[in-house]
XYZ file of C-alpha atoms in Angstrom:
699
model
C 0.174 0.138 -0.258
C 2.707 2.614 1.074
C 3.724 2.089 -2.752
C 0.604 2.807 -4.211
C -0.142 6.589 -1.911
C 3.466 7.984 -3.565
C 2.492 8.517 -6.666
C -1.102 9.212 -6.020
C 0.288 11.991 -3.515
C 2.817 13.511 -6.253
C 0.229 13.985 -9.011
C -2.200 15.411 -7.047
C 0.401 17.857 -6.313
C 1.773 18.121 -9.411
C -1.267 18.641 -11.426
C -2.542 21.253 -8.550
C -1.935 24.872 -10.133
C -0.142 27.421 -7.600
C -1.957 29.413 -5.477
C 0.421 32.190 -4.824
C -1.346 35.502 -4.751
C -4.019 32.924 -1.928
C -3.042 31.720 0.770
C -5.586 27.927 1.322
C -6.465 26.062 4.076
C -5.846 22.586 3.360
C -6.720 19.467 5.058
C -3.638 18.327 6.222
C -2.472 14.730 5.573
C -2.399 11.857 7.840
C 0.652 11.028 10.351
C 1.183 7.189 9.528
C 1.543 8.368 5.358
C 4.185 11.240 6.186
C 6.429 8.413 8.059
C 6.320 5.743 5.142
C 7.824 9.016 3.439
C 10.440 9.686 5.158
C 11.460 6.178 5.771
C 11.441 5.547 1.859
C 13.216 8.608 1.359
C 16.245 7.821 3.783
C 16.593 4.447 2.340
C 17.139 6.167 -1.345
C 19.334 8.465 0.217
C 21.451 6.018 1.388
C 22.091 4.162 -1.981
C 24.238 6.933 -3.561
C 26.035 7.944 -0.627
C 29.335 6.842 -1.142
C 29.599 8.649 -4.833
C 28.901 12.134 -3.641
C 31.179 11.588 -0.298
C 34.204 10.578 -3.354
C 36.744 12.997 -3.857
C 35.903 15.251 -7.684
C 39.070 14.889 -10.123
C 39.812 17.351 -12.830
C 40.370 16.791 -16.185
C 41.977 18.704 -18.351
C 41.961 19.550 -22.351
C 45.265 18.870 -23.912
C 45.258 22.469 -25.534
C 45.494 24.242 -22.069
C 47.560 26.883 -21.616
C 50.380 26.042 -18.354
C 50.385 29.356 -16.666
C 52.875 29.749 -13.712
C 51.556 30.736 -10.072
C 51.975 34.829 -10.537
C 49.957 33.947 -13.770
C 47.035 32.646 -11.732
C 47.065 35.291 -9.414
C 47.488 38.392 -11.651
C 44.246 40.118 -11.709
C 42.835 41.786 -15.022
C 40.239 44.669 -14.658
C 37.314 44.843 -16.843
C 35.406 47.957 -16.621
C 31.690 47.269 -17.514
C 29.345 49.846 -19.576
C 25.798 49.981 -20.738
C 27.443 51.181 -24.116
C 26.514 48.381 -27.071
C 30.411 47.732 -28.421
C 28.229 46.453 -31.692
C 26.654 49.902 -31.853
C 27.956 52.051 -34.454
C 29.699 55.492 -33.804
C 29.623 57.029 -36.884
C 26.162 57.863 -37.906
C 25.359 60.912 -39.980
C 21.768 62.327 -41.623
C 21.367 64.725 -43.891
C 20.260 68.399 -42.141
C 18.342 70.488 -44.954
C 18.759 73.027 -42.622
C 22.166 73.215 -42.926
C 22.491 71.581 -46.650
C 24.742 68.970 -45.378
C 25.788 65.919 -43.932
C 25.788 66.199 -39.826
C 27.250 62.933 -37.205
C 24.664 62.009 -34.778
C 25.857 62.336 -31.509
C 22.877 60.053 -29.366
C 23.496 56.250 -30.251
C 20.860 53.907 -29.176
C 22.898 51.893 -27.598
C 19.470 48.872 -26.036
C 20.685 45.698 -27.208
C 17.342 43.819 -27.396
C 18.860 40.247 -26.038
C 15.084 38.176 -26.211
C 11.187 39.702 -26.619
C 8.064 37.476 -26.818
C 5.187 38.931 -27.103
C 2.326 38.421 -24.282
C -1.037 36.717 -24.790
C -1.971 37.625 -20.818
C -5.094 39.474 -20.398
C -6.323 41.476 -17.107
C -9.067 39.448 -15.106
C -10.979 42.854 -15.047
C -10.804 44.043 -18.218
C -13.358 43.961 -20.854
C -11.692 41.201 -23.435
C -11.147 38.673 -20.067
C -14.255 38.783 -19.255
C -16.195 38.573 -22.938
C -13.116 35.568 -22.932
C -14.758 33.871 -19.767
C -18.137 34.697 -21.494
C -17.548 32.425 -24.671
C -15.753 29.449 -22.405
C -18.698 29.618 -20.133
C -17.171 30.450 -17.024
C -19.236 31.930 -13.777
C -17.492 34.712 -12.854
C -18.700 34.446 -9.405
C -16.748 31.084 -8.868
C -13.688 30.769 -7.456
C -10.398 29.287 -9.078
C -9.966 26.394 -7.020
C -13.722 24.902 -8.100
C -12.156 25.097 -11.579
C -9.175 23.193 -10.789
C -10.445 20.586 -8.964
C -12.036 18.825 -11.705
C -9.646 19.487 -14.070
C -6.643 17.117 -11.693
C -9.907 14.763 -11.463
C -10.365 14.416 -14.975
C -5.865 13.661 -15.453
C -5.802 10.852 -12.649
C -7.410 7.607 -12.998
C -10.254 6.014 -11.304
C -9.152 5.451 -8.008
C -7.339 8.506 -7.892
C -10.176 10.732 -8.732
C -12.289 8.945 -5.194
C -9.554 10.121 -2.930
C -9.123 13.791 -4.160
C -13.177 14.257 -3.702
C -13.317 14.849 -0.071
C -10.127 17.690 -0.460
C -12.156 19.286 -3.750
C -15.302 20.059 -1.343
C -13.003 21.307 1.401
C -11.150 23.750 -1.203
C -14.786 24.823 -1.786
C -16.020 26.153 1.164
C -12.116 27.470 1.350
C -12.837 29.316 -2.042
C -15.874 30.981 -1.031
C -14.604 32.572 2.219
C -11.808 33.989 -0.399
C -14.246 35.780 -2.415
C -16.254 37.437 0.389
C -12.879 38.721 1.010
C -12.122 39.813 -2.584
C -14.769 41.249 -2.769
C -14.800 44.002 0.588
C -10.845 44.895 -0.376
C -10.374 47.299 -3.301
C -7.562 46.191 -4.832
C -5.185 49.581 -6.334
C -4.370 49.939 -10.328
C -6.812 47.711 -11.650
C -6.199 49.621 -14.942
C -10.262 50.369 -14.961
C -10.129 53.876 -13.978
C -11.225 57.038 -15.976
C -9.995 60.203 -16.515
C -10.734 63.017 -15.201
C -11.217 65.914 -17.895
C -14.319 63.194 -19.119
C -16.511 64.108 -16.173
C -16.764 67.658 -16.925
C -18.947 69.062 -19.193
C -18.459 69.821 -22.663
C -20.012 72.679 -24.659
C -21.457 71.755 -27.818
C -19.411 72.710 -30.396
C -20.560 75.597 -32.975
C -19.832 75.362 -36.451
C -19.779 78.527 -38.922
C -19.945 76.714 -41.930
C -23.064 74.771 -41.246
C -25.224 78.235 -41.051
C -23.972 78.659 -44.923
C -25.679 76.873 -47.744
C -23.275 74.655 -49.780
C -22.433 75.528 -53.082
C -23.817 73.048 -55.598
C -21.818 70.629 -56.559
C -21.291 67.853 -59.550
C -19.528 65.310 -59.881
C -18.082 63.985 -63.390
C -16.252 61.306 -64.764
C -15.554 59.805 -67.986
C -12.995 58.204 -69.861
C -10.086 60.031 -71.957
C -9.013 58.158 -74.901
C -7.890 59.465 -78.088
C -11.252 59.538 -80.122
C -12.900 61.123 -77.303
C -10.455 63.995 -76.915
C -10.699 64.454 -80.738
C -14.216 64.407 -81.091
C -14.259 67.359 -78.405
C -11.981 69.058 -80.068
C -14.208 68.822 -83.309
C -17.087 70.172 -81.331
C -15.302 73.318 -80.199
C -13.691 74.125 -83.250
C -17.516 73.922 -84.486
C -18.842 76.798 -81.584
C -15.980 78.506 -82.337
C -16.904 79.031 -86.067
C -20.888 79.464 -85.451
C -20.315 82.436 -82.452
C -17.833 83.661 -85.498
C -20.962 83.377 -88.350
C -22.811 85.120 -86.139
C -20.874 87.950 -84.995
C -20.129 88.255 -89.050
C -23.715 87.976 -90.339
C -25.504 91.113 -90.271
C -28.166 91.460 -88.248
C -31.976 93.490 -88.272
C -33.408 95.210 -85.633
C -35.746 92.222 -84.823
C -32.956 90.075 -84.851
C -31.527 92.059 -82.456
C -34.012 92.264 -80.228
C -34.555 88.388 -79.752
C -31.287 87.902 -79.286
C -31.020 90.574 -76.458
C -33.636 88.805 -74.872
C -32.362 85.454 -75.783
C -28.667 84.565 -74.163
C -26.121 82.370 -75.496
C -25.610 79.506 -74.056
C -22.086 79.572 -71.650
C -20.027 76.988 -73.508
C -20.347 79.423 -76.832
C -20.573 83.093 -74.993
C -17.179 81.898 -73.191
C -13.739 82.427 -74.854
C -11.653 78.629 -75.494
C -10.246 77.787 -71.489
C -7.041 78.204 -72.328
C -7.058 81.576 -73.102
C -8.590 81.976 -68.815
C -5.226 80.472 -67.885
C -2.564 82.273 -70.373
C -1.712 85.122 -68.319
C -0.852 82.826 -65.432
C 0.792 80.691 -67.056
C 3.198 83.072 -68.807
C 3.918 84.203 -64.644
C 5.034 80.757 -63.902
C 6.668 80.364 -67.204
C 8.985 83.014 -66.530
C 9.016 82.104 -62.389
C 10.721 78.866 -63.869
C 12.834 79.938 -66.279
C 14.671 82.507 -64.129
C 15.536 79.353 -61.846
C 16.599 77.374 -64.662
C 18.597 80.722 -66.584
C 19.965 81.539 -62.987
C 23.846 81.574 -63.875
C 23.499 83.885 -66.932
C 21.011 85.971 -65.358
C 23.679 86.584 -62.773
C 26.303 86.758 -65.404
C 24.077 89.228 -67.454
C 23.739 91.356 -63.609
C 27.177 91.281 -61.932
C 29.821 89.619 -64.425
C 32.611 91.622 -65.493
C 35.794 90.008 -67.335
C 38.789 90.692 -65.046
C 41.097 90.068 -67.655
C 40.341 93.064 -69.207
C 42.933 94.718 -66.980
C 45.725 92.376 -68.236
C 44.982 93.501 -71.858
C 45.795 96.943 -73.335
C 42.587 97.836 -75.242
C 41.126 94.273 -76.742
C 38.056 93.140 -74.943
C 35.359 90.773 -75.336
C 31.842 89.138 -75.652
C 30.381 87.173 -73.111
C 27.573 84.917 -74.708
C 24.635 84.882 -72.511
C 20.832 83.155 -73.944
C 19.989 81.805 -77.102
C 16.699 81.820 -78.631
C 15.342 80.019 -80.820
C 11.535 78.694 -81.740
C 11.184 74.893 -82.977
C 9.009 76.447 -86.227
C 11.744 78.953 -87.330
C 14.592 76.638 -87.859
C 14.394 77.025 -91.173
C 13.823 80.499 -91.509
C 17.066 83.149 -91.463
C 17.127 85.787 -89.325
C 16.165 89.201 -91.344
C 14.881 92.244 -88.990
C 16.017 92.709 -85.596
C 14.594 95.675 -83.629
C 14.403 96.734 -79.926
C 11.331 98.096 -78.265
C 11.817 101.374 -76.939
C 9.588 101.532 -73.945
C 10.691 97.643 -72.580
C 14.152 97.694 -73.239
C 14.111 93.656 -72.157
C 11.779 93.064 -75.725
C 12.960 92.583 -79.436
C 11.372 91.790 -82.315
C 12.846 89.390 -84.597
C 11.615 88.931 -88.153
C 11.872 85.438 -90.263
C 12.211 85.086 -93.829
C 14.489 83.532 -96.201
C 17.034 85.467 -98.565
C 17.677 82.720 -100.915
C 14.945 83.507 -103.710
C 14.833 80.457 -104.967
C 13.631 79.141 -101.683
C 10.998 81.555 -100.514
C 8.158 79.962 -97.944
C 6.040 81.188 -95.309
C 7.154 83.665 -92.471
C 7.212 84.812 -89.023
C 7.290 87.749 -86.278
C 8.496 86.470 -83.386
C 8.870 89.115 -80.299
C 11.369 87.334 -77.568
C 11.530 88.749 -73.697
C 15.146 88.069 -71.656
C 13.006 87.181 -68.500
C 11.404 84.041 -71.273
C 14.481 83.282 -73.907
C 13.194 79.542 -73.951
C 9.703 80.777 -75.981
C 8.466 84.058 -77.679
C 6.147 86.491 -76.305
C 4.092 87.072 -78.943
C 4.160 84.836 -82.222
C 2.540 86.209 -85.906
C 2.627 83.442 -89.150
C 2.809 85.081 -92.230
C 2.195 84.409 -96.001
C 5.090 85.745 -97.119
C 8.755 86.167 -95.841
C 9.601 89.042 -93.261
C 12.563 91.183 -95.167
C 12.401 94.159 -92.612
C 10.897 95.645 -89.381
C 10.363 98.788 -86.998
C 8.906 99.381 -83.557
C 6.761 102.717 -83.377
C 8.564 105.373 -80.604
C 5.745 106.414 -79.499
C 3.613 103.977 -79.822
C 5.711 100.591 -78.782
C 3.018 97.991 -79.472
C 2.750 99.014 -83.538
C 5.156 96.765 -85.329
C 5.620 97.638 -89.370
C 6.650 95.155 -91.492
C 7.777 95.048 -94.841
C 7.235 91.356 -96.786
C 9.054 90.052 -99.687
C 6.488 90.069 -102.008
C 5.978 93.673 -101.731
C 3.341 94.199 -99.378
C 3.633 95.862 -95.892
C 1.385 95.382 -92.716
C 1.346 97.080 -89.402
C 0.843 95.188 -86.122
C -1.356 95.699 -82.847
C 0.153 93.777 -80.013
C -2.800 94.986 -78.345
C -5.570 92.933 -80.148
C -5.812 89.071 -80.122
C -5.744 88.623 -83.637
C -2.988 86.649 -85.362
C -3.070 88.620 -88.845
C -1.812 92.156 -89.368
C -4.816 94.678 -88.161
C -3.937 97.072 -91.831
C -1.775 95.732 -95.151
C -1.280 97.087 -98.337
C -3.175 95.349 -101.290
C -2.110 96.317 -105.127
C -5.188 98.679 -105.324
C -3.210 100.658 -102.624
C 0.042 100.772 -104.597
C 2.003 98.035 -102.613
C 5.518 97.412 -104.226
C 6.419 95.226 -107.202
C 9.723 93.708 -105.800
C 10.776 93.015 -102.166
C 10.248 95.599 -99.300
C 13.919 95.726 -97.478
C 13.694 98.043 -95.383
C 10.502 99.986 -93.141
C 10.984 103.004 -91.037
C 8.369 104.813 -88.802
C 8.151 108.594 -88.859
C 6.585 111.653 -86.783
C 2.652 111.712 -87.651
C 1.503 114.497 -90.268
C -0.543 117.445 -89.987
C -3.501 115.842 -89.598
C -1.403 113.486 -86.594
C -2.309 110.241 -88.252
C 0.365 107.764 -88.013
C 2.959 107.670 -90.375
C 6.029 105.554 -91.703
C 8.661 104.880 -95.092
C 9.050 101.598 -97.041
C 11.863 101.124 -100.040
C 12.099 98.652 -102.223
C 13.795 96.719 -105.110
C 11.349 98.297 -107.593
C 13.226 101.856 -107.326
C 9.983 103.746 -104.643
C 10.502 105.115 -101.863
C 6.887 105.299 -100.276
C 5.581 106.977 -97.632
C 2.722 105.067 -95.597
C -0.244 107.016 -94.020
C -3.079 105.467 -92.057
C -6.007 107.358 -92.508
C -9.397 106.219 -91.707
C -8.251 102.599 -90.918
C -6.567 102.425 -94.407
C -3.155 102.852 -95.538
C -2.410 105.491 -98.560
C 0.740 105.906 -99.782
C 2.661 108.402 -101.823
C 5.465 108.003 -104.106
C 8.359 110.264 -102.211
C 11.270 109.833 -104.625
C 12.151 107.026 -107.650
C 15.375 106.013 -107.963
C 17.139 106.005 -111.629
C 20.154 104.663 -112.932
C 22.076 106.492 -116.401
C 23.741 104.024 -117.727
C 25.834 105.452 -120.990
C 26.622 102.465 -123.717
C 28.388 103.421 -126.922
C 27.839 102.288 -130.653
C 30.844 103.206 -132.856
C 31.162 107.303 -132.180
C 27.795 107.489 -131.034
C 27.017 107.534 -127.585
C 23.545 106.509 -125.814
C 22.938 107.110 -122.310
C 19.716 104.189 -120.716
C 17.202 105.434 -118.162
C 16.167 102.542 -115.554
C 14.661 101.743 -112.185
C 17.421 101.924 -109.590
C 17.061 99.067 -106.711
C 16.821 100.317 -103.431
C 18.428 98.159 -100.675
C 18.504 100.197 -97.742
C 17.536 103.816 -95.893
C 17.786 106.351 -92.903
C 16.318 109.444 -91.869
C 18.439 112.375 -90.293
C 17.429 112.479 -86.642
C 17.772 116.159 -86.247
C 16.569 117.760 -89.756
C 13.416 116.188 -90.961
C 13.548 115.853 -94.560
C 17.155 114.727 -94.734
C 17.384 110.592 -95.395
C 20.097 108.575 -97.155
C 19.171 105.586 -99.388
C 21.684 102.961 -100.077
C 21.346 100.843 -103.665
C 22.316 97.583 -105.007
C 25.032 99.585 -107.756
C 26.443 100.749 -104.464
C 26.130 104.222 -104.580
C 24.242 105.972 -101.999
C 22.514 108.745 -102.924
C 21.293 111.833 -100.486
C 17.839 112.513 -100.499
C 15.259 115.292 -99.564
C 11.611 114.641 -98.721
C 10.700 118.298 -100.623
C 12.067 116.819 -103.997
C 11.278 113.716 -105.693
C 12.868 114.068 -108.843
C 16.529 114.280 -108.365
C 18.862 113.391 -106.038
C 20.964 116.244 -103.025
C 24.009 114.198 -103.135
C 25.572 110.959 -104.956
C 28.262 109.253 -102.848
C 30.183 106.229 -104.988
C 30.283 104.292 -102.239
C 30.823 100.210 -102.420
C 31.119 97.751 -104.930
C 28.522 95.666 -104.290
C 25.361 95.651 -102.729
C 24.860 98.451 -99.980
C 23.086 96.413 -96.498
C 23.226 98.819 -94.610
C 23.654 102.846 -93.942
C 23.105 104.515 -90.512
C 23.283 107.892 -89.185
C 25.586 109.144 -86.205
C 22.806 109.174 -82.679
C 25.149 112.361 -81.785
C 27.341 114.075 -84.859
C 24.578 115.427 -87.353
C 27.059 115.295 -90.054
C 28.613 111.227 -89.626
C 26.855 108.334 -90.453
C 28.232 104.359 -91.490
C 27.747 101.748 -94.331
C 28.353 98.038 -95.224
C 28.243 96.082 -98.357
C 29.067 92.867 -99.809
C 32.189 94.464 -100.764
C 34.159 93.011 -97.612
C 34.429 96.876 -96.184
C 32.535 99.121 -93.519
C 32.916 102.910 -94.262
C 33.076 106.019 -92.552
C 31.390 109.242 -93.988
C 30.513 112.725 -93.659
C 28.072 113.825 -96.247
C 29.558 116.906 -96.880
C 32.973 115.057 -97.827
C 32.774 112.539 -101.541
C 34.765 110.213 -100.226
C 35.381 108.264 -96.925
C 36.858 108.975 -93.296
C 37.330 105.418 -92.679
C 37.339 102.544 -94.675
C 37.633 99.266 -92.863
C 38.245 95.513 -94.557
C 36.987 92.886 -92.463
C 37.747 89.951 -94.851
C 34.101 88.780 -95.513
C 30.889 89.916 -96.431
C 29.329 92.031 -93.852
C 25.545 91.795 -92.895
C 25.053 94.419 -91.259
C 26.700 97.052 -88.777
C 24.761 99.713 -85.926
C 26.436 102.469 -83.745
C 26.324 101.716 -80.049
C 24.054 104.549 -78.216
C 26.409 105.524 -75.312
C 29.117 106.642 -77.547
C 29.565 107.670 -80.608
C 33.143 106.530 -81.808
C 31.743 102.710 -80.600
C 30.075 100.579 -83.502
C 29.535 96.794 -84.382
C 29.401 95.184 -87.432
C 28.756 90.619 -88.485
C 30.235 89.110 -91.055
C 29.057 85.762 -93.050
C 31.939 84.048 -91.444
C 30.254 84.216 -87.901
C 32.074 86.980 -86.679
C 31.556 89.865 -84.374
C 33.386 93.131 -84.542
C 33.023 95.751 -82.389
C 35.381 99.110 -82.752
C 36.074 102.174 -80.581
C 37.897 104.990 -83.429
C 38.658 106.647 -79.543
C 41.515 104.266 -78.755
C 42.031 102.811 -82.148
C 41.470 103.864 -85.720
C 42.533 101.061 -87.689
C 41.658 97.894 -86.476
C 38.954 96.235 -84.388
C 39.526 96.395 -80.670
C 37.052 92.855 -80.191
C 37.279 90.330 -83.230
C 35.285 87.519 -81.784
C 33.244 84.403 -83.603
C 29.996 83.658 -81.791
C 28.726 80.600 -83.882
C 29.097 76.714 -83.599
C 29.331 75.731 -87.050
C 31.536 77.098 -89.173
C 29.152 77.538 -92.250
C 26.626 79.916 -90.060
C 26.406 83.107 -91.644
C 25.678 86.375 -89.001
C 22.463 88.360 -90.676
C 22.165 91.186 -88.484
C 23.115 93.117 -84.967
C 21.586 95.752 -83.095
C 22.840 97.383 -79.715
C 20.981 97.560 -76.361
C 19.267 101.202 -75.928
C 19.946 100.347 -72.041
C 22.221 97.319 -70.689
C 25.477 96.224 -72.455
C 24.468 93.432 -74.445
C 23.794 93.293 -78.207
C 22.180 91.204 -80.004
C 22.808 89.079 -83.489
C 20.483 86.869 -85.669
C 22.052 84.415 -87.863
C 21.049 82.284 -91.091
C 19.475 79.598 -89.043
C 16.796 81.480 -86.804
C 18.931 81.656 -83.763
C 19.431 85.019 -81.891
C 22.380 85.564 -79.936
C 22.706 87.812 -76.941
C 26.396 88.464 -75.696
C 27.462 91.160 -72.881
C 30.367 93.641 -74.209
C 33.306 93.811 -71.764
C 34.304 96.735 -69.824
C 37.139 97.476 -72.594
C 34.508 97.618 -75.517
C 32.341 100.124 -72.805
C 35.066 102.640 -71.779
C 34.374 105.783 -70.493
C 36.571 109.036 -70.364
C 39.006 108.935 -67.512
C 38.647 111.590 -64.766
C 41.087 114.701 -64.873
C 42.346 116.023 -61.549
C 40.013 119.403 -60.781
C 37.584 118.427 -63.363
C 34.383 116.376 -63.797
C 33.681 113.606 -66.623
C 31.393 115.297 -69.179
C 28.634 113.648 -70.283
C 26.051 114.637 -73.330
C 25.834 114.739 -76.650
C 27.759 117.119 -76.584
C 30.865 115.793 -75.358
C 30.023 113.374 -78.056
C 30.764 115.370 -81.116
C 33.239 117.212 -79.566
C 35.039 114.023 -79.429
C 34.012 112.530 -82.839
C 35.042 116.100 -84.851
C 38.544 115.644 -82.910
C 39.077 112.256 -84.836
C 37.384 113.602 -88.003
C 40.107 116.755 -87.970
C 42.988 114.753 -87.262
C 41.970 112.330 -89.994
C 41.962 115.694 -92.658
C 45.293 116.990 -91.615
C 48.487 114.307 -92.734
C 48.870 111.147 -90.321
C 52.391 110.306 -89.881
C 51.773 106.862 -89.163
C 51.825 104.196 -92.043
C 47.941 102.892 -93.140
C 46.932 99.490 -92.368
């Protein structure tokens, strides 16, 4: 029997759950059973007593170090810290404030060796109550009542009989425990409530709920290619209907009916793209200012320091390059700065190859937006010249290859010219090479002049929305032929290529011809010239009066020369050979002795007669390809930059270095004198030196 009672008690002890939080008064076993248990323990311990009393033998591995007593007694101190030895010490992170990588001073030293997510719930929590309800456990019952049947199920049938009286006694003690537990209130039960929730919260009031919400509608559709195409066609039909209604003559009855019936909003409103055009232009300029910020900084602040180490020469700094994709195959045939808006300039596109004449374009660029033109006008014929009105900077006069002249108004939204000549109104029969705005006539009508290869210099006046023409002068050429001893003279029409009006004398103007001659003409005489200069051997490409000196003008030609003239002297004052055909020449607006010219070999030549009377102080190639020809050049009226056009449709802006725009030096005790009188005196001094014999040899 004692052998059977031992496993029963051990199984009951192992199967019963531990009760640490509560002390249970369990019944004591009988004394006979405890005595037998001690006897069995004593007999079991006696069997292995000799084994524990024997001394232990130490075994050494064969590769263990043999240390002396001094080495064994030597102490090694090791300081244990909370820092993680494997934690990196050189972690850096990017600082957006300082725009640099900065090291992190605080490094996480925590090292997790073991972590286990628990699944225990507090017994008084809501989730624990729901779990007990699902399992069918009564909340008021003691834990001992649940443990007793569990232990009885695990034991055998005979063992369960012996455990029944114990379970009943434990049930009685459990009732007493639950009573004491209800009477005692435990702290920190995780069921407290926030104090803020006990106060009365005032109801919130939204102002938005007082107003009526605006009507809304949801719209969704697929955006396929054919649906986009159909919507564009519908929009075009609507716009055509609106234009037809505007053009159709309406009677009084129709006007009354139309006033009563309003047009639908889709037809009355303009295109949606036009509504956002202004804001999109502003955004485009902002993006371009960030994109071309380095060029803008050079334009505003850069000055070539290397000019200090040069004696007289200067350089040109390339800035923006203006180009339009649709004008790549068209040459730049005209350039003109706007007199009011100093960053705006007009570009005329056409073709000098008369066997390949196509459409033309009129573009207006701004230095604030070099990526796309501000205004784009397509023309049926190529543009050869243009000019912007000084008092009305929104009016642009244009001359075409087919002999027509036109006026564009930038204020209107149309892409067609507002006024244009025709065969009935006396248009030219040959290409128009130059147009120039003049002062208004006596009736304050707008007035401009044009010159063409047909030999006519025509004055165009805008009268009652129509262009009225008046022939100012007809160019003629006298050619003498000899047949034996007789000599006959033939009269033919001259071919005008360029002209320019005097800035102080209104009636005086110069005309350049294809024969290389320059005629000094007057508006009052239409039958004869005031004077004629045998200027060049080929066509005169440009003639320009000096903006400061009233007697001096300059000419250039395809015979490689640029010549400086006094209109009272038949021979040129200065002759410069540039070793290539000269396309255009321009005076600078800040000095009477500075001018620039462009040649067909892609070079820009800048001269300053006050520094060097024989050679250019700057000669620089500004195009990438050798075959590219430069056609026109213009100085900005305010900023120290020039724009140059080529035969590939590109316009390049260049900044002049300090040596190319030098001011007179200050003398001790004297201030620098500025003004047109000073510039006239400076150029007079140079001309007087030219008229006198110069001891230096000519180059």
